[in-house]
PDB file of C-alpha atoms and ligand atoms in Angstrom:
ATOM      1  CA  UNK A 948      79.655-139.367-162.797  1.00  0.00           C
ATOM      2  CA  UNK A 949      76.166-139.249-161.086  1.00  0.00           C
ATOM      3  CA  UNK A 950      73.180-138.446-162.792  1.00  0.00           C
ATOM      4  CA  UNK A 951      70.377-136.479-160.691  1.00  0.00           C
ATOM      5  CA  UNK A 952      67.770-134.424-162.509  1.00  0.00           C
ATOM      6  CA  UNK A 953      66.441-131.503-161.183  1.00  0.00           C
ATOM      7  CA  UNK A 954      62.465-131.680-161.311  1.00  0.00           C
ATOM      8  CA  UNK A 955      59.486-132.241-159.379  1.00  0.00           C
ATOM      9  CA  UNK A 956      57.860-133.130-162.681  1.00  0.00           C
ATOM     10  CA  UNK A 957      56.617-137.167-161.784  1.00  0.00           C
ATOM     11  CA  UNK A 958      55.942-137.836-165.488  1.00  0.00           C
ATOM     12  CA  UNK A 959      59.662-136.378-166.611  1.00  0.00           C
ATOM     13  CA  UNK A 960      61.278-138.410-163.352  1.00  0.00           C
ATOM     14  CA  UNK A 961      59.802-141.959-163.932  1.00  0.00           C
ATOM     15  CA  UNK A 962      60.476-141.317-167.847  1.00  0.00           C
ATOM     16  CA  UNK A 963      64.151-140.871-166.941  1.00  0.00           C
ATOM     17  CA  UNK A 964      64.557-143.451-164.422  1.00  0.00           C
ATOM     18  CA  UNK A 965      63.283-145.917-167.207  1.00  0.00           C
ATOM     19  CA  UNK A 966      66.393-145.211-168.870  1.00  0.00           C
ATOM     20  CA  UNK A 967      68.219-146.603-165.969  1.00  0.00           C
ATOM     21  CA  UNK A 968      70.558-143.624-166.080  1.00  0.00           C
ATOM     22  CA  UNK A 969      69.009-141.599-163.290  1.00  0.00           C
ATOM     23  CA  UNK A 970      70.971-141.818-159.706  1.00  0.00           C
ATOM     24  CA  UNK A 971      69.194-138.881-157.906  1.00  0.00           C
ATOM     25  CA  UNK A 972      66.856-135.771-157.834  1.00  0.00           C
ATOM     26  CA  UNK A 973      67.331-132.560-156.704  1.00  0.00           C
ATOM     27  CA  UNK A 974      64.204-130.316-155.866  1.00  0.00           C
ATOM     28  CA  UNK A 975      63.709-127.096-154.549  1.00  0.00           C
ATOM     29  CA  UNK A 976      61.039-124.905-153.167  1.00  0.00           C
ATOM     30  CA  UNK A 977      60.861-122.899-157.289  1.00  0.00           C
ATOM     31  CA  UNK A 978      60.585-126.407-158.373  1.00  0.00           C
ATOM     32  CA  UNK A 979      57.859-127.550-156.305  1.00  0.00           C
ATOM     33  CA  UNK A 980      55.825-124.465-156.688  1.00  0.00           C
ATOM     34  CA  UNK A 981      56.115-125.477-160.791  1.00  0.00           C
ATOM     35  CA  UNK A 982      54.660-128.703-159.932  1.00  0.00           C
ATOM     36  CA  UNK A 983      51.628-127.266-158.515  1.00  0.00           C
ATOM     37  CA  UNK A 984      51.471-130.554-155.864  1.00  0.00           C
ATOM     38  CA  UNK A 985      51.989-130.463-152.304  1.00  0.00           C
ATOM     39  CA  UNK A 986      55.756-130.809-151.047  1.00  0.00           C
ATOM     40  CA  UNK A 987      55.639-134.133-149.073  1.00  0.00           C
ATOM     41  CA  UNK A 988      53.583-135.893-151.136  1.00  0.00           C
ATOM     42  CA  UNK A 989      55.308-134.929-154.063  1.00  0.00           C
ATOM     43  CA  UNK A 990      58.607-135.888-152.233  1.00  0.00           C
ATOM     44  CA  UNK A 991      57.129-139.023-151.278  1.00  0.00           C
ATOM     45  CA  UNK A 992      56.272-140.065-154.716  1.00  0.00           C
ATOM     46  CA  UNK A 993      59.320-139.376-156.255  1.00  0.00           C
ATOM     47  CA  UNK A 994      60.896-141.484-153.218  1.00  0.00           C
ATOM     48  CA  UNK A 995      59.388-144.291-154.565  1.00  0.00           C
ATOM     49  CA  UNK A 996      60.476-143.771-158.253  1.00  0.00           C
ATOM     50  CA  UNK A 997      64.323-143.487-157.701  1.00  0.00           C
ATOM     51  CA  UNK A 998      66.320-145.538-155.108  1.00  0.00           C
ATOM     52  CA  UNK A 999      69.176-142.992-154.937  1.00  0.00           C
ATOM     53  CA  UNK A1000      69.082-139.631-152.983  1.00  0.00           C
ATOM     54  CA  UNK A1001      66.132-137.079-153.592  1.00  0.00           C
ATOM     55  CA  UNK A1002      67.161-133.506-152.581  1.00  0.00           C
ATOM     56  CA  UNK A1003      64.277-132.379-150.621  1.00  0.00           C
ATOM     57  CA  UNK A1004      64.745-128.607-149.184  1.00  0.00           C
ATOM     58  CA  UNK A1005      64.335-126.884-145.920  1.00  0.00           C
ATOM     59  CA  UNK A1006      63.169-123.358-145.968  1.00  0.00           C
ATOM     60  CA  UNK A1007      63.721-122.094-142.499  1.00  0.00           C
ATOM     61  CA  UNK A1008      66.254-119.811-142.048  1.00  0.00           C
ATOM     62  CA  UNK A1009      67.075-120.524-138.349  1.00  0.00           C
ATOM     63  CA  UNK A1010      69.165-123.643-136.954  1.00  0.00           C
ATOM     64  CA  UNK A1011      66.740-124.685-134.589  1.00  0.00           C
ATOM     65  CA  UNK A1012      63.400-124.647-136.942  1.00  0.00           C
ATOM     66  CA  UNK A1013      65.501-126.232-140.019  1.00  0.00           C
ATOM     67  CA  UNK A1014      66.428-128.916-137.794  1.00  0.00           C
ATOM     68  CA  UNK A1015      62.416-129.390-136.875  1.00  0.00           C
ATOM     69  CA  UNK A1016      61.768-129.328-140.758  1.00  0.00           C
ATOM     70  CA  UNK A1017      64.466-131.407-141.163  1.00  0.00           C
ATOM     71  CA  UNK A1018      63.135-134.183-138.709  1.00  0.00           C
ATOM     72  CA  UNK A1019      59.295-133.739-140.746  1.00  0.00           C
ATOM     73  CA  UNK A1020      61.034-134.398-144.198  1.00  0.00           C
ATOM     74  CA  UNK A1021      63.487-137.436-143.529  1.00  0.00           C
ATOM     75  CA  UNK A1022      60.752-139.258-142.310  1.00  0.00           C
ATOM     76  CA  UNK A1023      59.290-139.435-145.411  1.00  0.00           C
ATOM     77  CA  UNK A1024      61.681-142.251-146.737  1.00  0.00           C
ATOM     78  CA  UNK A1025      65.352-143.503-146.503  1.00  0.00           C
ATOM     79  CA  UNK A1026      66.638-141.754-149.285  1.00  0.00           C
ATOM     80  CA  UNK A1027      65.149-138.797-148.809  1.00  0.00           C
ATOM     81  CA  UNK A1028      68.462-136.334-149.054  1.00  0.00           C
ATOM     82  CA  UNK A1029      68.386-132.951-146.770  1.00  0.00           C
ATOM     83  CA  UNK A1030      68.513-129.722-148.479  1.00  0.00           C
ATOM     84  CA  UNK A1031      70.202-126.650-146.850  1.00  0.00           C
ATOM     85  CA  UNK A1032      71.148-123.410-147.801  1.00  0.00           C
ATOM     86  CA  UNK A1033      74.423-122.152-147.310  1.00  0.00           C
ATOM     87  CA  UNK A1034      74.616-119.550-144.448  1.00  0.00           C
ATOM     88  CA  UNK A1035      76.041-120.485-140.453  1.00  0.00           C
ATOM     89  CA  UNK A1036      72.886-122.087-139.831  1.00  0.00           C
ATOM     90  CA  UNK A1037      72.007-123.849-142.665  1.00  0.00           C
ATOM     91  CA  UNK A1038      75.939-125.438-142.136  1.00  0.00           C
ATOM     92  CA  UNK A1039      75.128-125.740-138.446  1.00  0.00           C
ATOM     93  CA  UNK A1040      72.030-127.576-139.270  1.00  0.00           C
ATOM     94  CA  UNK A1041      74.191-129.733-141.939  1.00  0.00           C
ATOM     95  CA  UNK A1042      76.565-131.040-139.177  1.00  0.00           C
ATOM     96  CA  UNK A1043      74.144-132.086-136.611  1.00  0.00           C
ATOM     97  CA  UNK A1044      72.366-134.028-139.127  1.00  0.00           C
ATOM     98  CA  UNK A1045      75.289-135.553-140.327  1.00  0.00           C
ATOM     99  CA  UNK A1046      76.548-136.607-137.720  1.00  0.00           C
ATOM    100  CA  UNK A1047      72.969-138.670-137.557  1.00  0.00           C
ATOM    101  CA  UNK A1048      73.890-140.523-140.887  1.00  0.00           C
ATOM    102  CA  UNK A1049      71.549-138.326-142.722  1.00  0.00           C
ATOM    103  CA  UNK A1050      72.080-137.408-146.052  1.00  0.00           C
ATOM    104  CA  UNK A1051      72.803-133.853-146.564  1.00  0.00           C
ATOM    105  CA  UNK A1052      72.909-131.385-149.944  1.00  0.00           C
ATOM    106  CA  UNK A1053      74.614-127.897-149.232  1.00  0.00           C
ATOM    107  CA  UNK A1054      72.575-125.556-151.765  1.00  0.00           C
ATOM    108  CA  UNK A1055      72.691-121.660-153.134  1.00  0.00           C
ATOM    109  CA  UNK A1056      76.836-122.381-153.257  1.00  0.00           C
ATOM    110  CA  UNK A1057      78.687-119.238-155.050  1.00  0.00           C
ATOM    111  CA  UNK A1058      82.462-119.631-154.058  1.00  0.00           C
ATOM    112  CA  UNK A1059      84.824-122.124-153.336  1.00  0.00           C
ATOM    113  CA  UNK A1060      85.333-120.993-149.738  1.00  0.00           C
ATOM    114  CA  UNK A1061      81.804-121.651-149.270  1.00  0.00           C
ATOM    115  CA  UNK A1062      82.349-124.814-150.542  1.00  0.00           C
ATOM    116  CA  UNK A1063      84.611-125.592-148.090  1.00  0.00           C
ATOM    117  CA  UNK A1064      82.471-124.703-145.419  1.00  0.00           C
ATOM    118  CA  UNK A1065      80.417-127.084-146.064  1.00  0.00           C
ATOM    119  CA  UNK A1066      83.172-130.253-146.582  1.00  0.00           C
ATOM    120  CA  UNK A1067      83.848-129.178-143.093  1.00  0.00           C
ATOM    121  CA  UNK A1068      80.680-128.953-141.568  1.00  0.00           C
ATOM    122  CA  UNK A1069      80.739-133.071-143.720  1.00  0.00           C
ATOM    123  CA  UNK A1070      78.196-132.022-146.233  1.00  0.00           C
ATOM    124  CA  UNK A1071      77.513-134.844-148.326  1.00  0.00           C
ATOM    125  CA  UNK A1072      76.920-132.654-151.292  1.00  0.00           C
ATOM    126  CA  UNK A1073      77.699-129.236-152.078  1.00  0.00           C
ATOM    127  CA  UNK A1074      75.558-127.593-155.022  1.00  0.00           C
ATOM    128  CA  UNK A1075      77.812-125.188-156.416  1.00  0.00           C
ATOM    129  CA  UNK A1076      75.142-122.989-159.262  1.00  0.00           C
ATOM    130  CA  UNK A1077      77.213-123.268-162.428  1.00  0.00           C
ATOM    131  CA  UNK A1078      74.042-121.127-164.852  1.00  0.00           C
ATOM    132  CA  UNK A1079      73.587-118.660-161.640  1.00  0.00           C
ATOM    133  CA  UNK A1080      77.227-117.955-161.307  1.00  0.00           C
ATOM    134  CA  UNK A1081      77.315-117.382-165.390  1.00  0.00           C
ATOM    135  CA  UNK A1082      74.545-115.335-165.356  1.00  0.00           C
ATOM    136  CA  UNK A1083      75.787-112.939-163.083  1.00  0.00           C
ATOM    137  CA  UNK A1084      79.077-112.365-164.922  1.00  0.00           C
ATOM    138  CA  UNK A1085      81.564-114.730-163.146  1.00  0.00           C
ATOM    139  CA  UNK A1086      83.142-118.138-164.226  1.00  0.00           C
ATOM    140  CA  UNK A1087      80.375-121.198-163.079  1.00  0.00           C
ATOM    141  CA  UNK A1088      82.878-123.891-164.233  1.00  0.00           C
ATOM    142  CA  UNK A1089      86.413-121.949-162.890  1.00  0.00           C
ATOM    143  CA  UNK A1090      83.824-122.591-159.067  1.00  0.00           C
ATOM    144  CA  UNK A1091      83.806-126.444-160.386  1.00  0.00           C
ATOM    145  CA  UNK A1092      87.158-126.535-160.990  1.00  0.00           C
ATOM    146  CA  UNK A1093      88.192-124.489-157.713  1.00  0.00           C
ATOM    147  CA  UNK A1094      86.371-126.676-155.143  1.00  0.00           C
ATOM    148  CA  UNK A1095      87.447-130.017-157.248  1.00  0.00           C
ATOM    149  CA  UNK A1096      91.039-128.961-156.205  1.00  0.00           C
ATOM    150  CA  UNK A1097      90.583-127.804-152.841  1.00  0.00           C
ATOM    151  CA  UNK A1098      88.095-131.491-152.099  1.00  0.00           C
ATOM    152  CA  UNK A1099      91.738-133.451-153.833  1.00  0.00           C
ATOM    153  CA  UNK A1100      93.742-131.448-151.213  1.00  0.00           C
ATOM    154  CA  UNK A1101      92.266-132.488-148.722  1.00  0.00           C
ATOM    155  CA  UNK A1102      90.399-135.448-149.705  1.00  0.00           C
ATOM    156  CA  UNK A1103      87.096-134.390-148.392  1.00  0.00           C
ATOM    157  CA  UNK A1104      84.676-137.029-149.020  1.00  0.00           C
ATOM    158  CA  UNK A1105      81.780-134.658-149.816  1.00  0.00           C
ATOM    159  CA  UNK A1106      80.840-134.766-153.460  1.00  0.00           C
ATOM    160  CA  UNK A1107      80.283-131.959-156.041  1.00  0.00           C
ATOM    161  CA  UNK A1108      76.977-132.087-157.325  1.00  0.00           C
ATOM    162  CA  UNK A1109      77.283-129.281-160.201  1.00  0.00           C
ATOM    163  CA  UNK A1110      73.932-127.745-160.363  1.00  0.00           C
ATOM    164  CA  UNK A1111      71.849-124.887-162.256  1.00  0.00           C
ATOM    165  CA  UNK A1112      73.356-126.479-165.670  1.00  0.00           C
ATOM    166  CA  UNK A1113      71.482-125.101-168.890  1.00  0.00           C
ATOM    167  CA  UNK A1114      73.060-127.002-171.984  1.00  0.00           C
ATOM    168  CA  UNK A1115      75.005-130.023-172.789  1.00  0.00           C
ATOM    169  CA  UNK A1116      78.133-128.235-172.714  1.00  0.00           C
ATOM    170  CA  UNK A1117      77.904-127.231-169.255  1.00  0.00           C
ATOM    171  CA  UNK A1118      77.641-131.118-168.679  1.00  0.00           C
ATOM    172  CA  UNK A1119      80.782-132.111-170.575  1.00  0.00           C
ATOM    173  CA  UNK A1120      83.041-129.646-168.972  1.00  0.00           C
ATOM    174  CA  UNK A1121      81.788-130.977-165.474  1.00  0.00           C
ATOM    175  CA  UNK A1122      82.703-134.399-166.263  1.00  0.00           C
ATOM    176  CA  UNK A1123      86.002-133.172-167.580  1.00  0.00           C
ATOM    177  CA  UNK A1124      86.591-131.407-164.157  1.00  0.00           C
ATOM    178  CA  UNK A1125      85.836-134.490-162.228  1.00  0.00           C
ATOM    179  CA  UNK A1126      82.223-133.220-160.551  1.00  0.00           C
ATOM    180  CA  UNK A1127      81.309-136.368-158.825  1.00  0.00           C
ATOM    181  CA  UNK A1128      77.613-135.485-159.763  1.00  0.00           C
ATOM    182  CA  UNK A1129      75.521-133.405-162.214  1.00  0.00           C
ATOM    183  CA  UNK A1130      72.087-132.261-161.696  1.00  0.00           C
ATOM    184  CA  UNK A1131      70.197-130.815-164.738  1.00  0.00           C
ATOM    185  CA  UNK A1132      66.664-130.300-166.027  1.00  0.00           C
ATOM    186  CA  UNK A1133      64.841-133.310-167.800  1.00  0.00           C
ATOM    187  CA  UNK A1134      65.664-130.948-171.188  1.00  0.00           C
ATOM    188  CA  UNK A1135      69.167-130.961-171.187  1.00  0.00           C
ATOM    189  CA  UNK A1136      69.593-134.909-170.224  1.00  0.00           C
ATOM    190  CA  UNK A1137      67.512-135.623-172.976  1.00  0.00           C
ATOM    191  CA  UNK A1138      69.786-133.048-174.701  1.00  0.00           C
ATOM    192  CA  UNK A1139      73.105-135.372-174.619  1.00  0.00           C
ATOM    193  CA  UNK A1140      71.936-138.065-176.706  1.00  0.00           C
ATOM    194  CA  UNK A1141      71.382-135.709-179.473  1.00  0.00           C
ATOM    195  CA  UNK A1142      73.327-135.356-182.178  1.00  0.00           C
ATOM    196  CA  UNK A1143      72.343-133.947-186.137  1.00  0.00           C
ATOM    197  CA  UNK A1144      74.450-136.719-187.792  1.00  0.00           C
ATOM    198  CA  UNK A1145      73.415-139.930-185.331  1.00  0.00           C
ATOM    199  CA  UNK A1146      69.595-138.362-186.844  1.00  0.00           C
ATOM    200  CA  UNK A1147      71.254-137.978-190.788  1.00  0.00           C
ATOM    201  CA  UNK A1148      72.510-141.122-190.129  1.00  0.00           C
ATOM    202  CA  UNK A1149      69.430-142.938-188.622  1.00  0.00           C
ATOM    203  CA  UNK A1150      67.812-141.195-192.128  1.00  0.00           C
ATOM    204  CA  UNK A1151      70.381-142.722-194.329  1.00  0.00           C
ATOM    205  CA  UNK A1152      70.136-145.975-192.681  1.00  0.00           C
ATOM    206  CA  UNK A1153      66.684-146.107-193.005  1.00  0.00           C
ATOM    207  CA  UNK A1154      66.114-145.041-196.391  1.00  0.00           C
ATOM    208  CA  UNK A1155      68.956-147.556-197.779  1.00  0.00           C
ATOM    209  CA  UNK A1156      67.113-150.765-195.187  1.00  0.00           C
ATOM    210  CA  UNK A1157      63.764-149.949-197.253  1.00  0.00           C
ATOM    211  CA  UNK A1158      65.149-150.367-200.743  1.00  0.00           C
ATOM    212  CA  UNK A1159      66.441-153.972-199.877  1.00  0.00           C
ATOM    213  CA  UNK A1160      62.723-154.835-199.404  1.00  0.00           C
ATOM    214  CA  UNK A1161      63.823-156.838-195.983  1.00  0.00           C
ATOM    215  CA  UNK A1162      62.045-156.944-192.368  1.00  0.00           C
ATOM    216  CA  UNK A1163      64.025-158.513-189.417  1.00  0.00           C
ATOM    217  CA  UNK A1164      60.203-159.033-187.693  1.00  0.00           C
TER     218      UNK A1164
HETATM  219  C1  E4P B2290      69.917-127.371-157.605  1.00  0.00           C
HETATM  220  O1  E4P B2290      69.745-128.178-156.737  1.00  0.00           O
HETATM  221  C2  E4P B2290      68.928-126.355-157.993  1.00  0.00           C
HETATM  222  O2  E4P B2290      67.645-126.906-157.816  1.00  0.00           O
HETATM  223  C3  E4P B2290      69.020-125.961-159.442  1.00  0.00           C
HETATM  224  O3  E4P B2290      70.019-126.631-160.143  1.00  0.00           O
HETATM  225  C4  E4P B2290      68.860-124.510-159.707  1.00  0.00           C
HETATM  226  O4  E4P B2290      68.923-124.295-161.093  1.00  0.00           O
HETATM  227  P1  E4P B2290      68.467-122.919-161.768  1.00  0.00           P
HETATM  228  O5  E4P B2290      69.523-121.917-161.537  1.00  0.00           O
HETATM  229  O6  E4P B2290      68.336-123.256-163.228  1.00  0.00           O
HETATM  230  O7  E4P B2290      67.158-122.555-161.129  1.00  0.00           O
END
């Protein structure tokens, strides 16, 4: 399973690329407006951190001026990944620029039909919102699950990039489900290598390494 985290935080994205763990970014226009920088030089930088795909997101809502926003933003490096929203032109917009050989993330996914939509229109991602769905009283991982079996059917080759995750647990059931790819804030990536007894235990260790008097350095 990919890892993509979903910032436009610099500091929190070159932190987590250190790690060697990090295969992607997502942004979007909330996120950007956080970071308080201007969108293509803020995409540009993060370009430069991570070699994988960085989601960065139209926010036309027409074919033909997505496609000219489109043109602006992959021009700003190779793996620069285009965001679009799922309506009939944002999917429009998905399959002329896939059919280019650029990279394309389906985003603001709510059902599995949608998510087919956009395996047809050969998305290469589609963001179903996992936290969005929750919050609104329906099943965010029963979506995963849905469009996981409907992509096997059919063996559409456009990958599940679970997104709007809030804990660890929303993480683990993904990678049960088979999402090819899980995008999360730098919180809850940090969150998985946490555990109360790996820090009890770190404790113990230490406290036992001090009474033999010994230093390895
Ligand atoms: C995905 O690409 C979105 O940027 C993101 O996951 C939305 O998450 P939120 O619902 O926590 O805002």
């Amino acid at each position: 399973m990919k890892f993509f985290v979903d910032t436009a935080d610099t500091a929190d994205i070159r932190e987590l690329a250190a790690t060697g763990l990090l295969d992607g970014v997502t942004t979007n226009p909330t996120l950007i407006h956080k970071s308080g920088r201007k969108f293509m030089e803020v995409v540009e930088e993060i370009c430069g951190i991570v070699d994988g795909p960085v989601s960065a997101e139209v926010v036309a809502l027409d074919h033909e001026t997505m496609m000219k926003e489109a043109e602006i933003l992959r021009k700003i490096a190779d793996n620069v990944c285009i965001k679009v929203p799922l309506t009939i032109d944002g999917l429009k917009t998905c399959k002329a620029l896939t059919d280019e050989g650029t990279l394309v993330n389906v985003t603001l996914c709510f059902s599995a039909n949608q998510a087919l939509l956009a395996a047809k229109a050969g998305a290469s991602f589609i963001s179903p919102f996992v936290g969005r769905h929750d919050d609104n009283g329906f099943d965010g991982l029963k979506l995963i699950e849905d469009i996981r079996l409907i992509y096997d059917n059919y063996q559409f080759d456009t990958e599940i990039l679970a997104a709007s995750l809030r804990h660890p647990i929303h993480v683990l059931e993904c990678a049960k489900i088979g999402a090819d790819v899980i995008t999360a804030p730098p919180a809850v990536i940090k969150m998985l290598s946490k555990h109360v007894l790996t820090d009890k235990g770190l404790e113990g260790f230490a406290a036992d390494w001090a009474k033999t008097g010994q230093t390895i350095l």
